[in-house]
Tab-separated table of C-alpha atoms in Angstrom:
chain	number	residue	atom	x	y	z
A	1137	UNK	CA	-20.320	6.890	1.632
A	1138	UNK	CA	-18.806	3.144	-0.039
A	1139	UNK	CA	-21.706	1.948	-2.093
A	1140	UNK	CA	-21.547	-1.689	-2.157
A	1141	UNK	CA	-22.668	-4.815	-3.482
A	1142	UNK	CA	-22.687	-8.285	-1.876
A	1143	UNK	CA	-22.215	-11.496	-4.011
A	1144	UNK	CA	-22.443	-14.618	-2.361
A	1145	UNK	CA	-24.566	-18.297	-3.548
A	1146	UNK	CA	-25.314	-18.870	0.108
A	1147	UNK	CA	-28.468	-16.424	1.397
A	1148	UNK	CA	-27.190	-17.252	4.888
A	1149	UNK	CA	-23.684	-15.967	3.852
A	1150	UNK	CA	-25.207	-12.527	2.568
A	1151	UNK	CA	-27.555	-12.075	5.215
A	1152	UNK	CA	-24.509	-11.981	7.944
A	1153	UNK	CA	-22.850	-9.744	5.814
A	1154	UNK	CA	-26.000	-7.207	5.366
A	1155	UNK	CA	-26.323	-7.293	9.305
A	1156	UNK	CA	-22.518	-6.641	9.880
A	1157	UNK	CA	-22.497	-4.032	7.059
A	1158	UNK	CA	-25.276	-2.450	8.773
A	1159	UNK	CA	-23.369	-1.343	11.794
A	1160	UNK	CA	-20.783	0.181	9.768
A	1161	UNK	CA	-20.523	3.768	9.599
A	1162	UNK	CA	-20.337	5.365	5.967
A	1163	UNK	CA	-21.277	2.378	4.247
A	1164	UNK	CA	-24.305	1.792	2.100
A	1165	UNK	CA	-25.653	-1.685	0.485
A	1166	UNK	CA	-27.360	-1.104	-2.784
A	1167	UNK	CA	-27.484	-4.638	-3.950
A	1168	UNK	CA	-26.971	-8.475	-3.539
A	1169	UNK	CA	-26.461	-11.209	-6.265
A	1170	UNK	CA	-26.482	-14.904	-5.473
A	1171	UNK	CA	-24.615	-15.946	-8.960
A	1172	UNK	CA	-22.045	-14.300	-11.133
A	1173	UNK	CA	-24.823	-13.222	-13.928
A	1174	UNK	CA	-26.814	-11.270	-11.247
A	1175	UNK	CA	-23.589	-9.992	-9.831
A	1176	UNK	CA	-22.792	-8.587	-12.942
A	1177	UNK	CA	-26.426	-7.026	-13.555
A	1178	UNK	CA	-25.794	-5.292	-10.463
A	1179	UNK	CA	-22.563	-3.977	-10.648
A	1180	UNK	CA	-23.743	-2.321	-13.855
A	1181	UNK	CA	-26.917	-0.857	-12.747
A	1182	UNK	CA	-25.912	0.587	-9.114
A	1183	UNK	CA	-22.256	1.345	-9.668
A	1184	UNK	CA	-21.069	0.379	-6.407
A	1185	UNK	CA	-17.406	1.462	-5.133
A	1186	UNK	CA	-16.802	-1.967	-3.526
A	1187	UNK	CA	-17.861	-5.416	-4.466
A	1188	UNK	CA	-17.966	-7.904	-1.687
A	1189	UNK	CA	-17.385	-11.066	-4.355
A	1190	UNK	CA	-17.444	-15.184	-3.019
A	1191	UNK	CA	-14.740	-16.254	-5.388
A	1192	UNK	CA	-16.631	-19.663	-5.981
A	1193	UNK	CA	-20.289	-19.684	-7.536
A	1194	UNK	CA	-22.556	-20.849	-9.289
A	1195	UNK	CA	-23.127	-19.306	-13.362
A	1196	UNK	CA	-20.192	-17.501	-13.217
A	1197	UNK	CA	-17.041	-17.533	-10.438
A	1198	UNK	CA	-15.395	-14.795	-8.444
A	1199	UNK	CA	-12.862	-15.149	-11.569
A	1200	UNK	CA	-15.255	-14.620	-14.122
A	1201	UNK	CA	-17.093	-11.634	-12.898
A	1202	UNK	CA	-13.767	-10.097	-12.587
A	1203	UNK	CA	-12.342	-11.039	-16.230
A	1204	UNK	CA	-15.796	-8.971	-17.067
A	1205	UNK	CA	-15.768	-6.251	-14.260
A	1206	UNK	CA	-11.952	-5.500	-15.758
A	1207	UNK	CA	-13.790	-4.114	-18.968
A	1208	UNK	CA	-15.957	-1.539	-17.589
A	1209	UNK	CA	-15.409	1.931	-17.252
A	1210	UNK	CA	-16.273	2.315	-13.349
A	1211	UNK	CA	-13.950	-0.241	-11.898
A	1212	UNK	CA	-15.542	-0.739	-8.740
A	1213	UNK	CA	-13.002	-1.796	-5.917
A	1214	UNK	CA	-13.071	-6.120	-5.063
A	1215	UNK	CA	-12.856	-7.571	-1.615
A	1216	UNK	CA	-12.294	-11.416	-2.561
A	1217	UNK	CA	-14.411	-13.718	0.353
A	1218	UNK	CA	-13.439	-17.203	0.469
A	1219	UNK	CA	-14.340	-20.458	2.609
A	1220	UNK	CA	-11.064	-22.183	1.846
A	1221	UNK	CA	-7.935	-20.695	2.810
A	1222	UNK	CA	-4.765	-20.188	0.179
A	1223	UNK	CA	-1.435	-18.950	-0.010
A	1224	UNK	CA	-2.756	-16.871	-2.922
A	1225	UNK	CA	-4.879	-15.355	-1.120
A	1226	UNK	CA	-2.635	-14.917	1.554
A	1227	UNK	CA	-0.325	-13.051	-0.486
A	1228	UNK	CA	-2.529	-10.631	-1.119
A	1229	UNK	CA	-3.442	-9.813	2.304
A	1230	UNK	CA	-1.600	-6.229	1.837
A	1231	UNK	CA	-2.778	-5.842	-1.776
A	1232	UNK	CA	-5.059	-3.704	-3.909
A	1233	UNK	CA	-7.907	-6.327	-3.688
A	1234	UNK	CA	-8.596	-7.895	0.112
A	1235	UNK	CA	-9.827	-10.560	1.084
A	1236	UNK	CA	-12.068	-12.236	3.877
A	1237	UNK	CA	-11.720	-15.607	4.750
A	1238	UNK	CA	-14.763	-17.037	6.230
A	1239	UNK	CA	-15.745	-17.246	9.035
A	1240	UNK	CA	-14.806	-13.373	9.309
A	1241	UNK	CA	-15.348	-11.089	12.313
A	1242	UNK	CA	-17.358	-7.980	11.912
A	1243	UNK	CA	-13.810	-5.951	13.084
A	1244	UNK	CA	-11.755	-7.816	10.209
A	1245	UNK	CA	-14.747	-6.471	7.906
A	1246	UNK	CA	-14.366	-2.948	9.058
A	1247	UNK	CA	-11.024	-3.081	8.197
A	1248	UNK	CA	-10.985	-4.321	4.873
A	1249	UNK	CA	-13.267	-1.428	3.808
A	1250	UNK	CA	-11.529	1.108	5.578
A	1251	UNK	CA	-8.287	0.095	3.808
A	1252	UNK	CA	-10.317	-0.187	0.198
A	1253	UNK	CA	-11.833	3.500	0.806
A	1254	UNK	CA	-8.610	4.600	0.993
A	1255	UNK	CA	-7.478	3.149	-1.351
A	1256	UNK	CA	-10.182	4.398	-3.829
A	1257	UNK	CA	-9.301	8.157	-2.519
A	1258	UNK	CA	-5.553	7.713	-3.267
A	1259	UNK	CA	-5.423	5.382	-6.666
A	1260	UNK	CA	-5.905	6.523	-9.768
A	1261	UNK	CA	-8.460	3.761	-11.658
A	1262	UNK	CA	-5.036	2.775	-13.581
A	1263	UNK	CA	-3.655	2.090	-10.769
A	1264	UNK	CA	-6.563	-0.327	-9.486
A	1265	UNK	CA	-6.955	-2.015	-13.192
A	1266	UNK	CA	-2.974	-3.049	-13.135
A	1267	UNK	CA	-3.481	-4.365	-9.300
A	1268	UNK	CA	-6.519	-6.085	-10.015
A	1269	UNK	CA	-5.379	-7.836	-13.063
A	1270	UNK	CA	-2.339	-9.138	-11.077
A	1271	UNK	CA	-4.542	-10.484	-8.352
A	1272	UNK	CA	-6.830	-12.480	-11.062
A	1273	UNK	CA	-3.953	-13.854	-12.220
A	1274	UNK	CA	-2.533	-15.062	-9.137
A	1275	UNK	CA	-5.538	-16.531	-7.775
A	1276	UNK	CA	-7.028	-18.307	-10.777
A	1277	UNK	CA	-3.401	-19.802	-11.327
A	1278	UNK	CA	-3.608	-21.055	-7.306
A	1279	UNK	CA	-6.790	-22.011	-7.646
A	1280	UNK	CA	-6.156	-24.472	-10.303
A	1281	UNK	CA	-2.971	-25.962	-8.719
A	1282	UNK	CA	-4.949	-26.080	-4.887
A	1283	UNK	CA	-7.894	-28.421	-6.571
A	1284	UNK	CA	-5.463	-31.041	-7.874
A	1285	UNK	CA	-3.747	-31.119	-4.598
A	1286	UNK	CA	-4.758	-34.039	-2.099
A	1287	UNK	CA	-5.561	-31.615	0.859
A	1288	UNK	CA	-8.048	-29.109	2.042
A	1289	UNK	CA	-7.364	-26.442	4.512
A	1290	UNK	CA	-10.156	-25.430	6.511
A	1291	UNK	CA	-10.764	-22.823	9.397
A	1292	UNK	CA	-12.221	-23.738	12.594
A	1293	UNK	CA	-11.955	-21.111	15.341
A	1294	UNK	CA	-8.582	-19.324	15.645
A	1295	UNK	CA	-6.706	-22.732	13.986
A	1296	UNK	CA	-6.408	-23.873	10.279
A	1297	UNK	CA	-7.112	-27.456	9.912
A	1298	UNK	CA	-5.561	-29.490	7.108
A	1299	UNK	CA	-7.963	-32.991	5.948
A	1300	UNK	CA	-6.956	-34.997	3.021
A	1301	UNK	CA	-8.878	-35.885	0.470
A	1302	UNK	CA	-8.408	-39.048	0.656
A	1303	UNK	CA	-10.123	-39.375	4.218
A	1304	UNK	CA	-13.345	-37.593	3.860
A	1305	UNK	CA	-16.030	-40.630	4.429
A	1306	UNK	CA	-18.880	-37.970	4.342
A	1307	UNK	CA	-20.208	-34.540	5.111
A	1308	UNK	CA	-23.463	-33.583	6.622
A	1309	UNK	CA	-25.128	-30.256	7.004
A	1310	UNK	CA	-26.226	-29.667	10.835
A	1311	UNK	CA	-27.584	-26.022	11.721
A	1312	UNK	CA	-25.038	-23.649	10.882
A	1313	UNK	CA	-22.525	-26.328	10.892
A	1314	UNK	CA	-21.382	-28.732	8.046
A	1315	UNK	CA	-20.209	-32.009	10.121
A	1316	UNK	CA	-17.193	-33.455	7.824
A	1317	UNK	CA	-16.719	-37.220	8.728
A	1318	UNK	CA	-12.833	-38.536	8.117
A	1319	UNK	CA	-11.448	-41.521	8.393
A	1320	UNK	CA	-9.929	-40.245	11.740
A	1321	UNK	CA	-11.998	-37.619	13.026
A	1322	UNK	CA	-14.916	-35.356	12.852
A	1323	UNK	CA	-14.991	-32.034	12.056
A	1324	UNK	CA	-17.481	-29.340	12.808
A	1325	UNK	CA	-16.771	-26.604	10.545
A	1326	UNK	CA	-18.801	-22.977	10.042
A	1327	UNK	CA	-19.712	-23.987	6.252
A	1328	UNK	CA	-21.953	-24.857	4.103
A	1329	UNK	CA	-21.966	-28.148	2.030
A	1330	UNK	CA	-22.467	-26.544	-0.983
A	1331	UNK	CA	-19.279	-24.864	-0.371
A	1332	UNK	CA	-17.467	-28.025	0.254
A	1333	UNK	CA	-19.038	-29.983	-2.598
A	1334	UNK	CA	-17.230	-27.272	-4.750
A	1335	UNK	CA	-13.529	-28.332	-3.696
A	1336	UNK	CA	-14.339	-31.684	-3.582
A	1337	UNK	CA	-15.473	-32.096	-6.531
A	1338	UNK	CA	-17.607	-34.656	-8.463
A	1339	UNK	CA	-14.459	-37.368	-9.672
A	1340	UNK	CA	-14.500	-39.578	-6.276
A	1341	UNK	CA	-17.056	-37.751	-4.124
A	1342	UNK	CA	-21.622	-37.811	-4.463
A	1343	UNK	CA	-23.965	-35.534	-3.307
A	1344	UNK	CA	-27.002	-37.657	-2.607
A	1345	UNK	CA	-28.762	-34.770	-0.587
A	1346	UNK	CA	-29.443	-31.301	-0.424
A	1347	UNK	CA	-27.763	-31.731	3.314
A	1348	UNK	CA	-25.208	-34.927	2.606
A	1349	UNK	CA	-22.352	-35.551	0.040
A	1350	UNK	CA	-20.313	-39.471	0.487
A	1351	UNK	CA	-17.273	-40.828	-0.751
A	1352	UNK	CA	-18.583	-42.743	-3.830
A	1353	UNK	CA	-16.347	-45.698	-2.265
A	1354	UNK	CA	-17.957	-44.732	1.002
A	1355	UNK	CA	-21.112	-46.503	-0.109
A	1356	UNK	CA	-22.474	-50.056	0.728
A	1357	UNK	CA	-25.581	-50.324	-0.357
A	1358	UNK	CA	-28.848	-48.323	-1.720
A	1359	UNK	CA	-31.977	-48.864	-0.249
A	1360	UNK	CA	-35.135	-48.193	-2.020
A	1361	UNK	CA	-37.927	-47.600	-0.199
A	1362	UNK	CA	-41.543	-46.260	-1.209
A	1363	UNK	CA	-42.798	-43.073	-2.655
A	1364	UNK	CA	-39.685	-42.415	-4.613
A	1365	UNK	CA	-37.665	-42.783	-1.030
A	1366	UNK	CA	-34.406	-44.443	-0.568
A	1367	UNK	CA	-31.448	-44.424	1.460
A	1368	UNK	CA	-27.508	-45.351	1.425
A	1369	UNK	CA	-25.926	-47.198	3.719
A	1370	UNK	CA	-21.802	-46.818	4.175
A	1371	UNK	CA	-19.213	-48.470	4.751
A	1372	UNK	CA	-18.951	-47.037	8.286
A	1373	UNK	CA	-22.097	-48.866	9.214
A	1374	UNK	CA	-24.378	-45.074	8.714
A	1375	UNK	CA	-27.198	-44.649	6.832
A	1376	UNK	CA	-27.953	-41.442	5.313
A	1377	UNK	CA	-31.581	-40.548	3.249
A	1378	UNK	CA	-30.710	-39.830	-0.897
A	1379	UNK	CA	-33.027	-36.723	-1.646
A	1380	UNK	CA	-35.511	-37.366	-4.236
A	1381	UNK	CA	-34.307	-35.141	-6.620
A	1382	UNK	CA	-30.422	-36.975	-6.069
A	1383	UNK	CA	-31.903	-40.210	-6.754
A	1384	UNK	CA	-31.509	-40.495	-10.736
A	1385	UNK	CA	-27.869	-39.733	-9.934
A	1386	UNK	CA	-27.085	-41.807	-7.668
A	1387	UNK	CA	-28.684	-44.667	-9.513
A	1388	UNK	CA	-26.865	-44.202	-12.407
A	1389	UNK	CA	-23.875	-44.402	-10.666
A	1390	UNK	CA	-24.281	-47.194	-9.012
A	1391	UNK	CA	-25.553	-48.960	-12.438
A	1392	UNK	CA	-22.570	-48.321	-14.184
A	1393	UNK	CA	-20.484	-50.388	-11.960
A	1394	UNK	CA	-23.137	-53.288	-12.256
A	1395	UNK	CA	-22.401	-56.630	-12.862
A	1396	UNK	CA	-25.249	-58.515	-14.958
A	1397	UNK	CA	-25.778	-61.681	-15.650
């Protein structure tokens, strides 16, 4: 039986994969963390075999909890899950830590822990310490050359789909879709914006709601309204509502690129 923990920010995220893990023979879930602190807690306390780990999150990354996971005793096994795809994590398709690139099917899950329980039977904890080192390594040095790049690979469907940077207008949460607005197209994506906002970043990019993030350039105008209300209006001619507790941001951006008299 693979005990195992789930660590993802996004509840949505680790409900699908309690549901999915649920239909898997042999497997058992002991606990879920939404942050790197409480992933750690947990790892400690339940000694789990496997650790599903989202390499991007909030008080502590994948990367961290790793770097700290690497000094325990009980190494527990890593499956890497990522939004965004990578060579890196490419490369290690075949390694000693996996990986699941969301959106993932419930058969590519399967798999992944089959080959990681065999992999605990056959390695020796050496063995997995060595291999896991070498994949940190690898993927923290990607992941610092893929966020100064000008590009963004997501998935949608069965086809990866490269956006630039440079052409993202805005992105807007709908359902269980993020809707990414380009210069060019739109993009309906199986995301979250939270998970977007992260390779973005904060340099040329706002988020002005819990469900909307703009191009700082993107923006025309901000409209205040009453009751601590106010919108944006963009370039594009859309208007978009700035969340209450996004306002003080969003002001103070705009004010330092004020002209007064």
């Amino acid at each position: 039986m693979l005990r195992v923990v789930v660590v993802d920010d996004e509840r949505l995220a680790r409900q699908r994969l309690k549901a999915s893990l649920a239909k898997i023979d042999d497997v058992k879930l002991v606990a879920e963390a939404s942050s790197g602190v409480e992933a750690l807690e947990a790892i400690e306390k339940f000694d789990p075999a496997v650790v599903l780990l989202d390499i991007e999150m909030p008080e502590g990354d994948g990367f961290e909890v790793v770097t700290r996971v690497l000094q325990q005793s009980n190494l527990p096994e890593i499956i890497f899950i990522t939004a965004f795809n990578s060579y890196a994590v490419k490369a290690y398709e075949h390694g000693a830590s996996d990986y699941l690139l969301k959106p993932f099917t419930e058969a590519r899950l399967r798999d992944a822990l089959s080959r990681v329980g065999e992999r605990i039977r056959l390695r020796t904890v050496d063995e997995r310490v060595v291999r896991l080192q070498q994949t940190l390594r690898h993927l923290q040095s990607n992941n610092s050359g893929f966020n100064s790049n000008q590009d963004i690979w997501f998935r949608r469907g069965a086809e990866e789909v490269r956006v630039f940077r440079n052409e993202i207008q805005h992105v807007s949460a709908d359902r269980d879709y993020v809707e990414v607005t380009t210069t060019e197209k739109v993009l309906h994506l199986r995301l979250t914006v939270t998970a977007i906002e992260r390779k973005l970043g904060k340099e040329d990019f706002i988020r002005i709601h819990r469900s909307h993030i703009v191009r700082k350039a993107a923006i025309r105008a901000l409209r205040r309204k009453r009751q601590s209300k106010a919108e944006v209006e963009l370039v594009d001619g859309k208007t978009l509502p700035v969340g209450a507790s996004y306002l003080d941001d969003v002001s103070s951006f705009i004010a330092d690129r004020q002209i007064h008299h």
